[in-house]
Tab-separated table of C-alpha atoms in Angstrom:
chain	number	residue	atom	x	y	z
P	185	MET	CA	-83.030	-5.359	20.194
P	186	GLU	CA	-81.624	-2.411	19.976
P	187	LYS	CA	-79.496	-1.786	21.915
P	188	TYR	CA	-78.091	-5.388	19.829
P	189	LEU	CA	-79.017	-4.387	16.507
P	190	ILE	CA	-76.095	-1.263	17.508
P	191	LYS	CA	-73.414	-2.981	19.820
P	192	ARG	CA	-72.780	-5.455	16.855
P	193	LYS	CA	-72.801	-2.537	13.856
P	194	ILE	CA	-70.153	-0.885	16.187
P	195	ASP	CA	-68.427	-3.725	16.293
P	196	THR	CA	-68.737	-4.562	13.003
P	197	GLU	CA	-67.487	-1.178	12.128
P	198	ILE	CA	-64.648	-1.122	14.932
P	199	CYS	CA	-63.196	-4.749	13.350
P	200	GLU	CA	-63.187	-2.308	9.337
P	201	ASN	CA	-61.358	-0.061	11.621
P	202	ASN	CA	-58.912	-2.179	12.712
P	203	LYS	CA	-58.513	-3.806	9.596
P	204	LYS	CA	-58.345	-0.802	7.525
P	205	ILE	CA	-55.710	0.464	10.621
P	206	ALA	CA	-53.810	-2.793	10.323
P	207	ILE	CA	-52.982	-2.447	6.874
P	208	TYR	CA	-51.655	1.109	6.652
P	209	ALA	CA	-49.778	0.662	9.469
P	210	GLY	CA	-48.345	-3.038	8.165
P	211	VAL	CA	-47.610	-0.872	4.851
P	212	GLY	CA	-45.639	2.091	6.512
P	213	ILE	CA	-43.558	-0.646	8.420
P	214	ALA	CA	-42.584	-2.030	5.091
P	215	ALA	CA	-41.604	0.338	3.394
P	216	LEU	CA	-40.277	1.913	6.383
P	217	GLY	CA	-38.381	-1.147	5.955
P	218	ALA	CA	-37.252	-1.785	2.386
P	219	TYR	CA	-35.970	2.706	2.565
P	220	PHE	CA	-33.661	1.868	5.098
P	221	ALA	CA	-32.979	-1.271	3.305
P	222	TYR	CA	-31.550	0.479	0.186
P	223	LYS	CA	-30.730	3.247	2.064
P	224	THR	CA	-27.234	0.241	3.885
P	225	TYR	CA	-27.534	-1.826	0.504
P	226	LYS	CA	-26.077	2.111	-0.917
P	227	LYS	CA	-24.366	3.152	1.283
P	228	ILE	CA	-22.521	-1.575	1.781
P	229	LYS	CA	-21.593	-0.965	-2.480
P	230	ASN	CA	-20.265	2.144	-2.029
P	231	ASN	CA	-18.358	1.347	1.107
P	232	GLN	CA	-17.389	-1.182	-1.042
P	233	GLU	CA	-16.340	0.333	-4.203
P	234	GLU	CA	-14.442	2.941	-1.638
P	235	MET	CA	-12.496	0.063	-0.374
P	236	GLN	CA	-11.614	-1.503	-4.718
P	237	TYR	CA	-10.096	1.976	-5.172
P	238	ILE	CA	-7.907	2.408	-2.541
P	239	ASP	CA	-6.941	-1.157	-2.774
P	240	ASN	CA	-6.459	-0.399	-7.240
P	241	GLU	CA	-4.701	2.894	-5.981
P	242	ASN	CA	-2.606	1.597	-2.636
P	243	TYR	CA	-1.873	-1.031	-5.712
P	244	GLU	CA	-0.627	1.393	-8.200
P	245	ILE	CA	2.012	3.354	-5.326
P	246	ASN	CA	3.779	0.753	-4.569
P	247	ASN	CA	3.704	-0.847	-8.617
P	248	LEU	CA	5.786	2.569	-9.294
P	249	ARG	CA	7.783	3.149	-5.511
P	250	ASP	CA	9.229	-0.649	-6.707
P	251	ASP	CA	10.040	-0.181	-10.483
P	252	LEU	CA	10.879	4.000	-9.530
P	253	GLU	CA	14.020	0.762	-6.768
P	254	ASP	CA	14.800	-0.941	-10.212
P	255	LYS	CA	15.682	2.188	-11.654
P	256	GLU	CA	17.448	3.654	-9.307
P	257	LEU	CA	18.923	0.096	-8.661
P	258	LYS	CA	19.639	-0.838	-12.417
P	259	GLU	CA	21.439	2.533	-13.075
P	260	LYS	CA	23.368	2.052	-9.731
P	261	ILE	CA	24.455	-1.454	-11.703
P	262	ASP	CA	24.678	0.231	-14.133
P	263	GLU	CA	27.063	2.719	-12.877
P	264	PHE	CA	29.086	-0.277	-10.637
P	265	ASN	CA	29.999	-1.642	-14.493
P	266	SER	CA	31.047	1.099	-15.885
P	267	ARG	CA	33.487	1.676	-14.054
P	268	ARG	CA	34.853	-2.073	-14.619
P	269	ILE	CA	37.218	-2.792	-16.824
P	270	SER	CA	36.209	-6.102	-19.356
P	271	SER	CA	35.789	-8.078	-22.344
P	272	GLU	CA	32.021	-7.095	-21.530
P	273	ASN	CA	31.992	-3.219	-22.491
P	274	CYS	CA	34.955	-2.981	-23.421
P	275	GLU	CA	35.564	-4.486	-26.518
P	276	ASP	CA	39.016	-2.738	-26.862
P	277	ALA	CA	39.971	-4.338	-23.629
P	278	GLU	CA	41.601	-8.153	-23.789
P	279	GLN	CA	42.126	-10.277	-21.382
P	280	ASN	CA	45.570	-9.301	-21.026
P	281	GLU	CA	44.941	-5.840	-20.481
P	282	VAL	CA	43.026	-6.944	-17.853
P	283	LYS	CA	44.535	-8.923	-16.012
P	284	GLN	CA	47.836	-6.639	-16.934
P	285	TYR	CA	44.706	-3.971	-14.580
P	286	VAL	CA	44.216	-6.758	-11.308
P	287	ASP	CA	48.102	-7.317	-11.311
P	288	SER	CA	48.615	-3.716	-11.116
P	289	MET	CA	45.832	-3.239	-8.921
P	290	LYS	CA	46.940	-5.662	-6.430
P	291	GLU	CA	50.844	-4.516	-6.571
P	292	ASP	CA	49.566	-1.223	-5.627
P	293	LYS	CA	47.712	-3.139	-2.696
P	294	GLU	CA	50.211	-4.405	-1.407
P	295	ASN	CA	52.403	-1.772	-1.337
P	296	VAL	CA	51.053	1.142	0.367
P	297	ASN	CA	52.476	2.925	3.240
P	298	ILE	CA	50.496	3.178	5.939
P	299	ASN	CA	52.384	4.816	8.637
P	300	GLU	CA	51.409	2.752	11.774
P	301	SER	CA	52.294	5.252	14.696
P	302	GLU	CA	48.693	6.957	13.428
P	303	TYR	CA	46.921	4.490	14.220
P	304	ASN	CA	47.686	3.291	17.434
P	305	LYS	CA	47.311	6.830	18.731
P	306	GLU	CA	43.761	6.597	20.610
P	307	LYS	CA	42.029	9.922	19.754
P	308	TYR	CA	41.272	10.588	22.494
P	309	ASP	CA	44.758	11.161	23.904
P	310	GLU	CA	45.555	13.996	21.399
P	311	TYR	CA	42.496	15.507	23.318
P	312	ASP	CA	43.856	18.489	26.117
P	313	GLU	CA	41.529	17.831	29.683
């Protein structure tokens, strides 16, 4: 009987110890899981913020490039238009003056003397071998 009581007492102690060990192990594993989940969440959140920041920077850079291109294009257009004679940019110019200017340009174009003999030669014929 003593043997039986000792065995029963040892079994109950082992069972209680096993329960404690299982509880502590479960708490430890849960704590580790929560820690890694927190770290992963923070890393994902930081990556999302970095991607959003990069996207915003790229958007701003593209807008600056577009603005610069628009400014350059506007400058070129203004320069081209400033060289033109029209009643829009030159209030003193009347329609007759503009027509006279255009006609004189046409006459100059028609009266240009082109020496065709210069253009008939091939470039390579001018060089010695």
